[in-house]
Each structure stands twice: as structure tokens, then as C-alpha cells.
């Protein structure tokens, strides 16, 4: 060491002081506090309900809330790989579910490979369904006691269910996607995940049973505009027929008018058609067609009447030709 240089003593390492004990509020208290602030919204994980404590104030209607997962979109060629149903009674006075919720969830081997795309969407692999089969006895028992089947896209689910279990064709069906005007009720989307988020719930979507629980929860809430529950709305809609109207022999130059009014083109039958919710809408559409499309001339158009036992199936309803 060089002379005249005195080394500085090293400072002793300071011992870290023990952290002070701070009491943290419980998570629910934190969530409630945040929810009260206008700058925050709180989402909670959806918890499936297996029993509703409330007691019915009047007669009940037994519904099956249903969802399927399939190998694709074509019911003629693709197959069900998962079917889930919740059976629950709905009080016709309040429109709310009451009592126990019976649950069925079954997988089935489709007899064909499940594509990677479908595996990514559903979380169901070929290995998971190998050798599996739906419990037809259990399904028949649930159908026998039910008054109405509800699916969030019945136009998709019903044809698949009827192809696999013919007894589904004898059931009345309602559609929570089509039977409720979600935009009119103040929602920006009719997708189930969005509707649940709007109610403050999140869940692991795209497995059939959890989708059923999410749908039941959403439909048990009051609709923002009409105040009735979603279940009450669908039950009411199922008691009334809807109508599919064809603009038979509409002049070619009217195609833009029809398209702007949400008519759809049936390439096979070469006709523009639309769906109407009730007789009042049908009568109003007759007047519009006669004035705007047929130029005030008399015309005969085809009307298909669809009750709840035919709606959303691939089967035809009651057909008639009507003079307008």
C-alpha cells in the first residue's frame, strides 16, 4: 500500500428493517369500492347457479337452456361433439328462474377428426371425445319434462339437435339471439360474451355448459328498455308465430329497395325474402311492398307461417299465397 494513504473504513451493511404489517382490505371490499367510482367498472367471474332460492308466485314453464359444439357449420355433414342443457322452471309472473337447475353435459365422438380450427374454438380435441357418446336416455328424460328449448342461436343449434336426436323436432324452440331486439334494449351487440360483460360478468367461453350458465344468467336479468326479463320475453315470443315473406315476382329494378329494407336473396328460389315478428308487421310489409315494389299494382306473395315447433328448424312452415 502506498505511504500516506489511509484506507477509509468500510461502512457496515444496514440490516433491512422488517416490513410493517399493513392490513389489506378483502377483495370484495376493494371491488365494491371501485364499482362506486364513476371511472371504474368491475367484472366478476360468473358463478353457475344450481338452485334459485326464490319461490314461484304463479304457474311455471319448464325450459331447457341449450348449447352445442360441433365439427363445423353444416348440420347435414358436420356433427355434434358436445351438448349441454340446463333444465329450470321459470315463474310466469316474474319471468325469473326458480328452484333447482338440472344439468346435462355430454361429449360425443363424431366419427371424424376434429380440425385444429375447431379445437382452437371449442377446446375439444379428438382424444377428448374418443369413444364418447351422448346419453340419449338422460336427454329424453329432460325433453319429456320441458315446455320450451332456448338457445342463443337456435337457427344453428336446432338443425344439429334434430339431426342427432329426432325428439328435438317435437319441441317448441325460442332463440335468445333473434327473439330479443338487443340493440333496441340498449346493447351494442347480441353476442353472448358481450351481453355477459355488459352485466358485469366474465367467463371462459366456448364450452357448451358454461355458455348455458352464462345465457341463463343474462336472461334472468331485466332488459334495459322493456324491464321484463329476457326469459319472459322469449316465452312470450314463443307463443306467437313469425312470418317469412317472399316478394314473389318482384321487378328487378326493386332489388336495391328490397336490399336496403333488409330483405335477403334466396339464390336457389330466386326470390327476395324477409322475416317478420308478428301479424302487425306482416300487414305493414304488405302495404310497403304494394306501394314501393309493385307500384300500386295487385300482386300475390308467398307467406310462410312459423310457430315455435318449426321456427329455427330447417323444415318448412305453413305456406300460403296472399293477395296484396
Short mmCIF file of N, CA, C and O in Angstrom, two decimals, residues 93-156:
data_model
loop_
_atom_site.label_atom_id
_atom_site.label_comp_id
_atom_site.label_asym_id
_atom_site.label_seq_id
_atom_site.Cartn_x
_atom_site.Cartn_y
_atom_site.Cartn_z
N UNK A 93 -95.10 -15.24 -13.61
CA UNK A 93 -95.47 -13.93 -13.06
C UNK A 93 -94.27 -12.98 -13.08
O UNK A 93 -94.37 -11.83 -13.51
N UNK A 94 -93.12 -13.46 -12.64
CA UNK A 94 -91.93 -12.60 -12.54
C UNK A 94 -90.98 -12.76 -13.72
O UNK A 94 -90.14 -11.89 -13.96
N UNK A 95 -91.10 -13.87 -14.44
CA UNK A 95 -90.15 -14.15 -15.52
C UNK A 95 -88.79 -14.57 -15.02
O UNK A 95 -87.81 -14.52 -15.77
N UNK A 96 -88.70 -15.03 -13.77
CA UNK A 96 -87.42 -15.38 -13.16
C UNK A 96 -87.33 -16.89 -12.91
O UNK A 96 -88.34 -17.54 -12.62
N UNK A 97 -86.11 -17.45 -12.98
CA UNK A 97 -85.94 -18.88 -12.68
C UNK A 97 -86.12 -19.17 -11.21
O UNK A 97 -85.76 -18.34 -10.35
N UNK A 98 -86.69 -20.33 -10.90
CA UNK A 98 -86.93 -20.73 -9.52
C UNK A 98 -86.51 -22.18 -9.32
O UNK A 98 -86.52 -22.98 -10.26
N UNK A 99 -86.12 -22.51 -8.09
CA UNK A 99 -85.85 -23.90 -7.74
C UNK A 99 -84.55 -24.44 -8.30
O UNK A 99 -83.62 -23.70 -8.63
N UNK A 100 -84.50 -25.77 -8.42
CA UNK A 100 -83.28 -26.47 -8.83
C UNK A 100 -83.00 -26.31 -10.32
O UNK A 100 -83.92 -26.17 -11.13
N UNK A 101 -81.72 -26.38 -10.66
CA UNK A 101 -81.28 -26.39 -12.05
C UNK A 101 -80.67 -27.76 -12.33
O UNK A 101 -79.66 -28.12 -11.72
N UNK A 102 -81.30 -28.53 -13.21
CA UNK A 102 -80.75 -29.83 -13.61
C UNK A 102 -79.77 -29.61 -14.76
O UNK A 102 -80.06 -28.86 -15.70
N UNK A 103 -78.62 -30.26 -14.68
CA UNK A 103 -77.54 -30.02 -15.65
C UNK A 103 -77.21 -31.31 -16.40
O UNK A 103 -77.07 -32.38 -15.79
N UNK A 104 -77.11 -31.20 -17.72
CA UNK A 104 -76.56 -32.29 -18.52
C UNK A 104 -75.49 -31.73 -19.43
O UNK A 104 -75.69 -30.69 -20.09
N UNK A 105 -74.35 -32.40 -19.50
CA UNK A 105 -73.28 -32.01 -20.41
C UNK A 105 -72.60 -33.29 -20.88
O UNK A 105 -72.08 -34.06 -20.07
N UNK A 106 -72.67 -33.53 -22.19
CA UNK A 106 -72.10 -34.75 -22.72
C UNK A 106 -71.27 -34.51 -23.96
O UNK A 106 -71.56 -33.62 -24.77
N UNK A 107 -70.21 -35.30 -24.11
CA UNK A 107 -69.37 -35.28 -25.31
C UNK A 107 -69.74 -36.45 -26.21
O UNK A 107 -70.28 -37.46 -25.74
N UNK A 108 -69.43 -36.31 -27.50
CA UNK A 108 -69.69 -37.41 -28.42
C UNK A 108 -68.61 -37.47 -29.49
O UNK A 108 -68.19 -36.44 -30.05
N UNK A 109 -68.20 -38.69 -29.76
CA UNK A 109 -67.24 -38.94 -30.85
C UNK A 109 -67.98 -38.78 -32.18
O UNK A 109 -68.93 -39.50 -32.46
N UNK A 110 -67.56 -37.82 -33.02
CA UNK A 110 -68.28 -37.58 -34.27
C UNK A 110 -67.95 -38.59 -35.37
O UNK A 110 -68.56 -38.54 -36.44
N UNK A 111 -66.98 -39.45 -35.12
CA UNK A 111 -66.59 -40.41 -36.14
C UNK A 111 -65.76 -39.79 -37.24
O UNK A 111 -65.60 -40.39 -38.32
N UNK A 112 -65.22 -38.62 -36.97
CA UNK A 112 -64.35 -37.94 -37.92
C UNK A 112 -63.36 -37.10 -37.11
O UNK A 112 -63.63 -36.77 -35.96
N UNK A 113 -62.20 -36.78 -37.68
CA UNK A 113 -61.23 -35.96 -36.95
C UNK A 113 -61.81 -34.56 -36.67
O UNK A 113 -62.53 -34.00 -37.50
N UNK A 114 -61.47 -34.02 -35.51
CA UNK A 114 -61.83 -32.64 -35.20
C UNK A 114 -60.70 -31.75 -35.68
O UNK A 114 -59.54 -31.94 -35.30
N UNK A 115 -61.01 -30.80 -36.53
CA UNK A 115 -59.98 -29.95 -37.13
C UNK A 115 -59.30 -29.09 -36.07
O UNK A 115 -59.84 -28.83 -34.99
N UNK A 116 -58.09 -28.64 -36.40
CA UNK A 116 -57.36 -27.76 -35.48
C UNK A 116 -58.12 -26.47 -35.23
O UNK A 116 -58.08 -25.91 -34.14
N UNK A 117 -58.81 -26.00 -36.25
CA UNK A 117 -59.59 -24.76 -36.11
C UNK A 117 -60.70 -24.95 -35.08
O UNK A 117 -60.91 -24.10 -34.20
N UNK A 118 -61.41 -26.06 -35.16
CA UNK A 118 -62.49 -26.33 -34.22
C UNK A 118 -61.93 -26.58 -32.82
O UNK A 118 -62.51 -26.16 -31.81
N UNK A 119 -60.79 -27.27 -32.74
CA UNK A 119 -60.15 -27.47 -31.43
C UNK A 119 -59.81 -26.14 -30.79
O UNK A 119 -60.00 -25.95 -29.58
N UNK A 120 -59.31 -25.18 -31.60
CA UNK A 120 -58.94 -23.88 -31.06
C UNK A 120 -60.17 -23.12 -30.58
O UNK A 120 -60.12 -22.42 -29.56
N UNK A 121 -61.29 -23.27 -31.28
CA UNK A 121 -62.52 -22.56 -30.92
C UNK A 121 -63.18 -23.17 -29.69
O UNK A 121 -63.61 -22.46 -28.78
N UNK A 122 -63.25 -24.50 -29.66
CA UNK A 122 -64.04 -25.18 -28.62
C UNK A 122 -63.21 -25.70 -27.45
O UNK A 122 -63.75 -25.95 -26.37
N UNK A 123 -61.92 -25.91 -27.68
CA UNK A 123 -61.11 -26.55 -26.65
C UNK A 123 -61.32 -28.04 -26.58
O UNK A 123 -60.88 -28.70 -25.63
N UNK A 124 -61.98 -28.62 -27.58
CA UNK A 124 -62.29 -30.06 -27.59
C UNK A 124 -61.44 -30.74 -28.66
O UNK A 124 -61.47 -30.33 -29.83
N UNK A 125 -60.72 -31.76 -28.26
CA UNK A 125 -59.85 -32.48 -29.19
C UNK A 125 -60.44 -33.85 -29.52
O UNK A 125 -61.34 -34.34 -28.84
N UNK A 126 -59.90 -34.47 -30.54
CA UNK A 126 -60.34 -35.82 -30.92
C UNK A 126 -60.11 -36.81 -29.78
O UNK A 126 -60.91 -37.73 -29.57
N UNK A 127 -59.01 -36.62 -29.03
CA UNK A 127 -58.71 -37.51 -27.91
C UNK A 127 -59.77 -37.40 -26.82
O UNK A 127 -60.14 -38.40 -26.19
N UNK A 128 -60.29 -36.19 -26.59
CA UNK A 128 -61.28 -35.98 -25.53
C UNK A 128 -62.60 -36.70 -25.82
O UNK A 128 -63.30 -37.13 -24.89
N UNK A 129 -62.96 -36.82 -27.10
CA UNK A 129 -64.26 -37.39 -27.42
C UNK A 129 -64.18 -38.86 -27.86
O UNK A 129 -65.22 -39.48 -28.09
N UNK A 130 -62.98 -39.38 -27.97
CA UNK A 130 -62.83 -40.74 -28.48
C UNK A 130 -63.63 -41.73 -27.62
O UNK A 130 -63.46 -41.82 -26.41
N UNK A 131 -64.55 -42.44 -28.27
CA UNK A 131 -65.37 -43.44 -27.58
C UNK A 131 -66.53 -42.86 -26.79
O UNK A 131 -67.31 -43.62 -26.20
N UNK A 132 -66.68 -41.53 -26.77
CA UNK A 132 -67.76 -40.90 -26.01
C UNK A 132 -69.06 -40.92 -26.81
O UNK A 132 -69.06 -40.87 -28.04
N UNK A 133 -70.19 -40.95 -26.10
CA UNK A 133 -71.50 -40.93 -26.74
C UNK A 133 -72.49 -40.18 -25.85
O UNK A 133 -72.45 -40.30 -24.62
N UNK A 134 -73.37 -39.40 -26.47
CA UNK A 134 -74.38 -38.68 -25.72
C UNK A 134 -75.31 -39.67 -25.01
O UNK A 134 -75.62 -40.75 -25.54
N UNK A 135 -75.78 -39.28 -23.82
CA UNK A 135 -76.67 -40.12 -23.03
C UNK A 135 -78.11 -39.86 -23.51
O UNK A 135 -78.79 -38.95 -23.04
N UNK A 136 -78.57 -40.67 -24.45
CA UNK A 136 -79.87 -40.45 -25.05
C UNK A 136 -81.01 -40.64 -24.06
O UNK A 136 -82.05 -39.98 -24.17
N UNK A 137 -80.85 -41.52 -23.10
CA UNK A 137 -81.90 -41.73 -22.08
C UNK A 137 -82.03 -40.48 -21.21
O UNK A 137 -83.15 -40.02 -20.93
N UNK A 138 -80.91 -39.92 -20.79
CA UNK A 138 -80.92 -38.71 -19.98
C UNK A 138 -81.51 -37.53 -20.77
O UNK A 138 -82.32 -36.76 -20.24
N UNK A 139 -81.13 -37.41 -22.02
CA UNK A 139 -81.64 -36.33 -22.86
C UNK A 139 -83.16 -36.47 -23.04
O UNK A 139 -83.90 -35.50 -22.94
N UNK A 140 -83.63 -37.71 -23.29
CA UNK A 140 -85.07 -37.94 -23.47
C UNK A 140 -85.84 -37.55 -22.21
O UNK A 140 -86.94 -36.99 -22.29
N UNK A 141 -85.27 -37.86 -21.05
CA UNK A 141 -85.92 -37.50 -19.80
C UNK A 141 -86.06 -36.00 -19.62
O UNK A 141 -87.10 -35.50 -19.16
N UNK A 142 -85.02 -35.26 -19.98
CA UNK A 142 -85.07 -33.80 -19.87
C UNK A 142 -86.06 -33.22 -20.87
O UNK A 142 -86.80 -32.28 -20.55
N UNK A 143 -86.10 -33.76 -22.09
CA UNK A 143 -87.04 -33.27 -23.08
C UNK A 143 -88.48 -33.54 -22.68
O UNK A 143 -89.37 -32.71 -22.91
N UNK A 144 -88.72 -34.70 -22.08
CA UNK A 144 -90.09 -35.09 -21.73
C UNK A 144 -90.72 -34.12 -20.74
O UNK A 144 -91.94 -33.92 -20.75
N UNK A 145 -89.90 -33.51 -19.89
CA UNK A 145 -90.46 -32.62 -18.88
C UNK A 145 -90.42 -31.16 -19.25
O UNK A 145 -90.79 -30.29 -18.44
N UNK A 146 -89.98 -30.82 -20.47
CA UNK A 146 -89.76 -29.42 -20.82
C UNK A 146 -90.86 -28.88 -21.72
O UNK A 146 -91.49 -29.61 -22.49
N UNK A 147 -91.11 -27.56 -21.59
CA UNK A 147 -92.09 -26.87 -22.43
C UNK A 147 -91.45 -26.08 -23.56
O UNK A 147 -92.08 -25.83 -24.59
N UNK A 148 -90.20 -25.66 -23.38
CA UNK A 148 -89.56 -24.78 -24.35
C UNK A 148 -88.05 -24.97 -24.29
O UNK A 148 -87.46 -25.06 -23.21
N UNK A 149 -87.42 -25.05 -25.46
CA UNK A 149 -85.96 -25.09 -25.57
C UNK A 149 -85.48 -23.70 -26.00
O UNK A 149 -86.03 -23.11 -26.93
N UNK A 150 -84.47 -23.17 -25.31
CA UNK A 150 -83.92 -21.86 -25.63
C UNK A 150 -82.44 -22.01 -25.97
O UNK A 150 -81.68 -22.60 -25.19
N UNK A 151 -82.04 -21.49 -27.12
CA UNK A 151 -80.62 -21.45 -27.49
C UNK A 151 -80.29 -20.04 -27.96
O UNK A 151 -81.18 -19.30 -28.39
N UNK A 152 -79.01 -19.67 -27.86
CA UNK A 152 -78.66 -18.30 -28.23
C UNK A 152 -78.54 -18.11 -29.74
O UNK A 152 -78.52 -16.99 -30.22
N UNK A 153 -78.46 -19.20 -30.48
CA UNK A 153 -78.55 -19.13 -31.94
C UNK A 153 -79.28 -20.38 -32.38
O UNK A 153 -78.68 -21.31 -32.93
N UNK A 154 -80.59 -20.39 -32.14
CA UNK A 154 -81.38 -21.59 -32.38
C UNK A 154 -81.36 -22.01 -33.85
O UNK A 154 -81.48 -23.19 -34.16
N UNK A 155 -81.19 -21.05 -34.75
CA UNK A 155 -81.10 -21.39 -36.16
C UNK A 155 -79.91 -22.26 -36.48
O UNK A 155 -79.89 -22.97 -37.49
N UNK A 156 -78.88 -22.22 -35.62
CA UNK A 156 -77.72 -23.09 -35.76
C UNK A 156 -77.92 -24.38 -34.97
O UNK A 156 -77.75 -25.49 -35.48
#
